Short mmCIF file of N, CA and C in Angstrom, two decimals:
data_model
loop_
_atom_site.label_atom_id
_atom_site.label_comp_id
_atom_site.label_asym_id
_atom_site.label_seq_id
_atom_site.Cartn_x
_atom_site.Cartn_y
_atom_site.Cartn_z
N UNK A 1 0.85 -1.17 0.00
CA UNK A 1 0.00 0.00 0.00
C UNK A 1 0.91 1.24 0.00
N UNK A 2 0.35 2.17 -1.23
CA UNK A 2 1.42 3.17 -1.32
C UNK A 2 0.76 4.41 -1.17
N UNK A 3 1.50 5.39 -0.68
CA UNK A 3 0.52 6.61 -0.27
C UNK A 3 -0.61 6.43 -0.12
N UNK A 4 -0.87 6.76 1.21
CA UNK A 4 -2.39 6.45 1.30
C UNK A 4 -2.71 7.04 3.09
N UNK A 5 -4.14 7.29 3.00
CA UNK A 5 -4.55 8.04 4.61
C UNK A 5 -5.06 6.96 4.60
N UNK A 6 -4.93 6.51 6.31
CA UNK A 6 -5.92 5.68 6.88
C UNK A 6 -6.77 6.21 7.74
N UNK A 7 -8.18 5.66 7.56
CA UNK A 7 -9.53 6.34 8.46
C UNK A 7 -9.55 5.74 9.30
N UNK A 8 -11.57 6.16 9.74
CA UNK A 8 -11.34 5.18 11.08
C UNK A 8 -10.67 5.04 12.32
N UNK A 9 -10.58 4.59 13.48
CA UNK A 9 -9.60 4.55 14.52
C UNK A 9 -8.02 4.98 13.94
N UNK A 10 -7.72 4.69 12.72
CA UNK A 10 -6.48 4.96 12.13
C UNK A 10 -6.35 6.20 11.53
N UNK A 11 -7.52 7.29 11.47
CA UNK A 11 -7.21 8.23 11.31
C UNK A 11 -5.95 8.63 11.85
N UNK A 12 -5.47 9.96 10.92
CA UNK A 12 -3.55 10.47 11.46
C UNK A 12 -2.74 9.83 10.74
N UNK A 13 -2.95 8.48 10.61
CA UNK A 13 -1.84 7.55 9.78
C UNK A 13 -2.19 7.81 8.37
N UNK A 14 -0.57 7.45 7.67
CA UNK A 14 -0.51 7.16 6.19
C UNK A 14 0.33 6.25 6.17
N UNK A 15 0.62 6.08 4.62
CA UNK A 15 1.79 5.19 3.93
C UNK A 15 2.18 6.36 3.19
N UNK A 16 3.34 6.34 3.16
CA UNK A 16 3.85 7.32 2.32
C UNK A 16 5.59 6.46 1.58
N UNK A 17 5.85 6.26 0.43
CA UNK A 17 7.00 6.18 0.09
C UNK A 17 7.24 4.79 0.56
N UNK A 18 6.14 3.66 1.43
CA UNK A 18 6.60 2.42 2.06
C UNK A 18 6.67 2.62 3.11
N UNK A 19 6.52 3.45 3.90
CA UNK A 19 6.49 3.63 5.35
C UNK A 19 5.57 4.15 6.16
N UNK A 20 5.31 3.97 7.31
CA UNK A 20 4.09 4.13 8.06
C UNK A 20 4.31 5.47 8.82
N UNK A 21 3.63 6.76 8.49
CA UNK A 21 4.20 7.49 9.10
C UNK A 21 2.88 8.30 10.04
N UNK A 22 2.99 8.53 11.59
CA UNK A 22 2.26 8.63 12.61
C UNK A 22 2.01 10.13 12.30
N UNK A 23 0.63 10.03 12.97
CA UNK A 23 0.34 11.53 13.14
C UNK A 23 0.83 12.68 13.95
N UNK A 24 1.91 12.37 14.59
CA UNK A 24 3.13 13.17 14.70
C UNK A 24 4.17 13.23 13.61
N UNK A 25 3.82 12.52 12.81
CA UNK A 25 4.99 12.85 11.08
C UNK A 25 5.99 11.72 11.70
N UNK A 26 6.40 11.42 12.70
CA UNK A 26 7.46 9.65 12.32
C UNK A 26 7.30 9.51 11.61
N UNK A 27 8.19 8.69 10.78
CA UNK A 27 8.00 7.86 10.07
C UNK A 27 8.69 6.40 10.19
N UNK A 28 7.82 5.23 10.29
CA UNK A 28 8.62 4.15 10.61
C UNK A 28 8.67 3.01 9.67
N UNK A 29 9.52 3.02 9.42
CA UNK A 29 10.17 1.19 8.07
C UNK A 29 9.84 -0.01 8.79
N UNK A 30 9.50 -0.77 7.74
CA UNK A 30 9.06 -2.00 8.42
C UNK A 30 9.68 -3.07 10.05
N UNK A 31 11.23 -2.61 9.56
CA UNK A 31 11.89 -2.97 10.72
C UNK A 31 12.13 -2.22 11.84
N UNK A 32 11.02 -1.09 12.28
CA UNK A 32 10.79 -0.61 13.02
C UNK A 32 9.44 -1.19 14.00
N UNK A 33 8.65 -1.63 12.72
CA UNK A 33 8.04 -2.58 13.44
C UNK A 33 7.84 -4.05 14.43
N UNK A 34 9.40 -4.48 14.14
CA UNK A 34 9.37 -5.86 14.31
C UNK A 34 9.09 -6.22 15.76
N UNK A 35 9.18 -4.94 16.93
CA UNK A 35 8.83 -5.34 18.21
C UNK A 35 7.77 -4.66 18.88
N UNK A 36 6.87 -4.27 17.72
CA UNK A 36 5.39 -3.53 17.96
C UNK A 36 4.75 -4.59 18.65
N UNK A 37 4.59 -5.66 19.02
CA UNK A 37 4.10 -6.68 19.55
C UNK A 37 4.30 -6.46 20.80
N UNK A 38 5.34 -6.57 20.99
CA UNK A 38 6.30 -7.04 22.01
C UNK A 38 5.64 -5.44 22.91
N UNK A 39 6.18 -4.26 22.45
CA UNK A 39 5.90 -2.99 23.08
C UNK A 39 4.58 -3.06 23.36
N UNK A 40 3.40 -3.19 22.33
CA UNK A 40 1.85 -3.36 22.68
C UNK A 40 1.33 -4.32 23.83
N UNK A 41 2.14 -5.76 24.38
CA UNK A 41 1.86 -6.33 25.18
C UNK A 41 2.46 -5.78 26.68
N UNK A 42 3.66 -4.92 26.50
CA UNK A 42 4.18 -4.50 27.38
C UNK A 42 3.35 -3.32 28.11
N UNK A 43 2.11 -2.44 27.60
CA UNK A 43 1.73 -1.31 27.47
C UNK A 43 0.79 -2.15 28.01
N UNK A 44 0.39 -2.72 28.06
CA UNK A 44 -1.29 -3.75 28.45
C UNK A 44 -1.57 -4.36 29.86
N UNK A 45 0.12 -5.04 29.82
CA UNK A 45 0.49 -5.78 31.11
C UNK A 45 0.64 -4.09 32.36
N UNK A 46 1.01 -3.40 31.59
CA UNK A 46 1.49 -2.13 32.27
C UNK A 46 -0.04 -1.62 32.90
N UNK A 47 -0.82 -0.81 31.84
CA UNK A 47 -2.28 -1.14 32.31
C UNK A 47 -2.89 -1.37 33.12
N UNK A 48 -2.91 -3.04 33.10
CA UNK A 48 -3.29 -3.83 33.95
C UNK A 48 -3.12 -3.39 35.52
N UNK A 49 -1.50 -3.70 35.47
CA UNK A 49 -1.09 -3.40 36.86
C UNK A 49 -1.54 -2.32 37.79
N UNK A 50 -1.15 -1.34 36.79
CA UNK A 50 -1.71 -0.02 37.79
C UNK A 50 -3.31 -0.25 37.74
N UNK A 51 -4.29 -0.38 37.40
CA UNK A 51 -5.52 -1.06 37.22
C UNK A 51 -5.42 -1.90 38.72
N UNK A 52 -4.61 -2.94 38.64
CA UNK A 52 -4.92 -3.54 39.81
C UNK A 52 -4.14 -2.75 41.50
N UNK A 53 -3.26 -1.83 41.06
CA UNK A 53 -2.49 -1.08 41.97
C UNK A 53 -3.36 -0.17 42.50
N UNK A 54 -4.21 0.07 41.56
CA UNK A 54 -5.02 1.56 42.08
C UNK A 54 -6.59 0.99 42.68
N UNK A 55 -6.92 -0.15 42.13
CA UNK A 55 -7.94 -1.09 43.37
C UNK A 55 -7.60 -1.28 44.61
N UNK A 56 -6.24 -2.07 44.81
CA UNK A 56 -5.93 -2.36 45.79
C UNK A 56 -5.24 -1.17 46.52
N UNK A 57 -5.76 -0.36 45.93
CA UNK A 57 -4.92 1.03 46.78
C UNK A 57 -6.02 1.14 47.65
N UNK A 58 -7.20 1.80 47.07
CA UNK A 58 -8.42 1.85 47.30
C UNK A 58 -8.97 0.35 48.94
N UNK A 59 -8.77 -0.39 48.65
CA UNK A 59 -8.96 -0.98 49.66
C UNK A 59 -8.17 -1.18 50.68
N UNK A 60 -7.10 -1.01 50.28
CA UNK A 60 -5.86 -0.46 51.33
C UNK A 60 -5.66 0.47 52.21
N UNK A 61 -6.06 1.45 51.72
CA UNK A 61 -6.73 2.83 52.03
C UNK A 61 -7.54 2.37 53.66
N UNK A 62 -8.69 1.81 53.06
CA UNK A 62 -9.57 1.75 54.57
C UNK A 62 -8.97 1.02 55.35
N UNK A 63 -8.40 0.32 54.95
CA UNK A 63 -7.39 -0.91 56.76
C UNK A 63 -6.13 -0.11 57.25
N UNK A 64 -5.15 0.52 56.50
CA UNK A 64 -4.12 1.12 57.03
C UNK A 64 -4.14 2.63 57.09
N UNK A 65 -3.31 3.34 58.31
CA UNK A 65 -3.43 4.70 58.62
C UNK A 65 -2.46 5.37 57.19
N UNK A 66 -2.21 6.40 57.43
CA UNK A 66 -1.80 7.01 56.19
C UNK A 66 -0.31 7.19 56.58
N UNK A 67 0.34 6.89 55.32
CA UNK A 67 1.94 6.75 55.24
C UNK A 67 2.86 8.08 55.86
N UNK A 68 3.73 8.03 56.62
CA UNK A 68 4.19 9.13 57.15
C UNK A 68 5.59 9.69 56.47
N UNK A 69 5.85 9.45 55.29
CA UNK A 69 6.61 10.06 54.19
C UNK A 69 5.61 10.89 53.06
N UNK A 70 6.85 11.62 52.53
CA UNK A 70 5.82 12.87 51.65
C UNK A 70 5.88 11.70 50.07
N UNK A 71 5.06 12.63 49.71
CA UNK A 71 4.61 11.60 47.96
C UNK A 71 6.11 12.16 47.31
N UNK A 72 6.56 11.35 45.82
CA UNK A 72 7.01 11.57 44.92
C UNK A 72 6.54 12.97 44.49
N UNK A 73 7.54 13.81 43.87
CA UNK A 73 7.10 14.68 43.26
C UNK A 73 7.42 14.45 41.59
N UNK A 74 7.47 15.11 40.30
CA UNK A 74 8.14 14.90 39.31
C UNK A 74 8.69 15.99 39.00
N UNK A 75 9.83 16.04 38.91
CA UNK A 75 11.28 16.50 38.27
C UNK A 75 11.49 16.96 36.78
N UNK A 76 11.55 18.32 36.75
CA UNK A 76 11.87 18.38 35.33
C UNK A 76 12.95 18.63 35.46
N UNK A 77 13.56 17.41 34.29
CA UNK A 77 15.49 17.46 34.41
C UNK A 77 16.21 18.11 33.98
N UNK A 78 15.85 19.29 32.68
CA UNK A 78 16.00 20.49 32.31
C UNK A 78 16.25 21.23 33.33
N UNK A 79 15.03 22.10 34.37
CA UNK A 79 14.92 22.95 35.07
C UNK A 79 16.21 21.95 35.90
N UNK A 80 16.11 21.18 36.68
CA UNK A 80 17.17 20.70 37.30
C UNK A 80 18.48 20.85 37.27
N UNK A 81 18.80 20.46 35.73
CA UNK A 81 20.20 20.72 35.41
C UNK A 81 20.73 22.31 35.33
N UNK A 82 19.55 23.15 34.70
CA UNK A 82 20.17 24.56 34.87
C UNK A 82 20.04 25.29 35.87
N UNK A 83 19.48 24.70 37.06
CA UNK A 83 19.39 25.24 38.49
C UNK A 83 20.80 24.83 39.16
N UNK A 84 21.47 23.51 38.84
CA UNK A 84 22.52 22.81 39.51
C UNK A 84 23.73 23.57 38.33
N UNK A 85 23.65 23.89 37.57
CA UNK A 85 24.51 24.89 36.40
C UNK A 85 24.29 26.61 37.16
N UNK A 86 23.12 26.69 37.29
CA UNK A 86 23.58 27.68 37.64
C UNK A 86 24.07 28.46 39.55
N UNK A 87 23.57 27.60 39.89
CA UNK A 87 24.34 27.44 41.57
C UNK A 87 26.10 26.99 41.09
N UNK A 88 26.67 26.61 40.77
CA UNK A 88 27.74 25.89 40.77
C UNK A 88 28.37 27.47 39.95
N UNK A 89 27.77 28.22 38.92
CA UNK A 89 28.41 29.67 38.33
C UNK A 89 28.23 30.41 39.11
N UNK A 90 27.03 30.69 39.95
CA UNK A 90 26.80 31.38 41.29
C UNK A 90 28.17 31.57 42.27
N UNK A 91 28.70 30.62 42.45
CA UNK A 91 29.60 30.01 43.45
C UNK A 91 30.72 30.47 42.96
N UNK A 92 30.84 30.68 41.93
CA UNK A 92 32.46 30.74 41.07
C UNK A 92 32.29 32.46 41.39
N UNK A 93 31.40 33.02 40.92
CA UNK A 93 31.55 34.61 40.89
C UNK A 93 31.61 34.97 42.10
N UNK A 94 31.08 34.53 43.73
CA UNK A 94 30.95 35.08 44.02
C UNK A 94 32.28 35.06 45.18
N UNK A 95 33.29 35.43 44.55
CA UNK A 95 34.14 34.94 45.72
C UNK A 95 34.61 36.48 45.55
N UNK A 96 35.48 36.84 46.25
CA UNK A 96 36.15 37.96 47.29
C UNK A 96 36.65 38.91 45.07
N UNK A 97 36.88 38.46 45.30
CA UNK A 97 37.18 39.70 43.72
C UNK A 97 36.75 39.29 42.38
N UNK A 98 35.33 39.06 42.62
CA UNK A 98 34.06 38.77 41.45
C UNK A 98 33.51 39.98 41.11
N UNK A 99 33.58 40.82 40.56
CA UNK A 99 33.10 42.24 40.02
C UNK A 99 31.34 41.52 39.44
N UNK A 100 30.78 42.01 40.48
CA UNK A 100 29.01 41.64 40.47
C UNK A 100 28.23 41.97 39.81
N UNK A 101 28.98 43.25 38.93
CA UNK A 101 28.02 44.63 38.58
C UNK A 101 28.04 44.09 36.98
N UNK A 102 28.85 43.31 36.77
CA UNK A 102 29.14 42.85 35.10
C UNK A 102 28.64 41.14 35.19
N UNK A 103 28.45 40.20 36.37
CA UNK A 103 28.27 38.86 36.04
C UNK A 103 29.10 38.47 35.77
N UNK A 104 30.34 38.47 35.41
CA UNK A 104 31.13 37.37 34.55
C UNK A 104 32.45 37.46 35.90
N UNK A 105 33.01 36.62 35.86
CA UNK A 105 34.12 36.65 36.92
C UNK A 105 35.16 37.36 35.76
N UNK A 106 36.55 38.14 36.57
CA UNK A 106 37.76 38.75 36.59
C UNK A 106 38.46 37.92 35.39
N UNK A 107 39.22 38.17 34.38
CA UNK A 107 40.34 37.37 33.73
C UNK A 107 41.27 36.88 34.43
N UNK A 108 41.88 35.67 34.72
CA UNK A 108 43.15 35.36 35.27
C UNK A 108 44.35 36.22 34.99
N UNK A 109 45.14 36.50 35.96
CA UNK A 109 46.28 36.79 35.71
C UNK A 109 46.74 38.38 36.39
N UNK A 110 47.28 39.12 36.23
CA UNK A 110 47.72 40.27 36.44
C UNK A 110 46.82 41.58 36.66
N UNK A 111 46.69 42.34 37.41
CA UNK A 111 45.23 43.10 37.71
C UNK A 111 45.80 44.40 36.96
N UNK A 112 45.31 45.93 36.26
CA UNK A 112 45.62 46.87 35.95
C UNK A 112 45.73 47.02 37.21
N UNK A 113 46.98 48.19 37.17
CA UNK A 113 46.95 49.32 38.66
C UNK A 113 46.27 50.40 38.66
N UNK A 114 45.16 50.68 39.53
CA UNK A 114 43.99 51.81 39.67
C UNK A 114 44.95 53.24 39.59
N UNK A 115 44.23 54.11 39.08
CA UNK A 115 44.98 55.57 40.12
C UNK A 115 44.61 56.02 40.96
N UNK A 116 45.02 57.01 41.80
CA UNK A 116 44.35 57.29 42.80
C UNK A 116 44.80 58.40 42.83
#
């Protein structure tokens, strides 16, 4: 099947050129497919679990008092990394002859002599 939209639940999809390309524009070659199985059963079993995690939460709930640690939060590892980037440049400027008024720390080496 060559160029072509698929309807239906498959609306978004085509064939284009031999390849299956998602309604985010991927595009994937057949041997991209070969562990669509494998991923689709993994996504199901996954499912499931929390399905059965979030029942038995629910009944869990009424027999035990409530956990005395704080919840998970989620982490954006972006914001993370340039918070830990920028504490660590923080630190560098701000030592005893970091000129504050410009941000950037001093050049190494030999200082001009002021006049006075």
């Amino acid at each position: 099947m060559r160029d072509r939209n698929l309807t239906g639940p498959w609306a978004g999809f085509s064939f284009k050129a031999g390849r299956l390309v998602t309604p985010e524009g991927r595009e994937l070659l057949p041997e991209d497919l070969a562990w669509l199985s494998l991923t689709a059963a993994q996504a199901q079993e996954w499912r499931r679990l929390m399905e059965d995690a979030s029942s038995s939460k629910i009944r869990a709930r009424d027999r035990r008092k409530p956990l005395a640690y704080k919840a998970a939060e989620i982490v954006d590892l972006r914001d993370a990394v340039r918070r830990r980037t920028e504490k660590r440049l923080s630190g560098v400027m701000a030592g005893p002859d970091a000129d504050l008024s410009i941000g950037v720390p001093p050049a190494p080496g030999p200082r001009p002599r002021q006049r006075v």
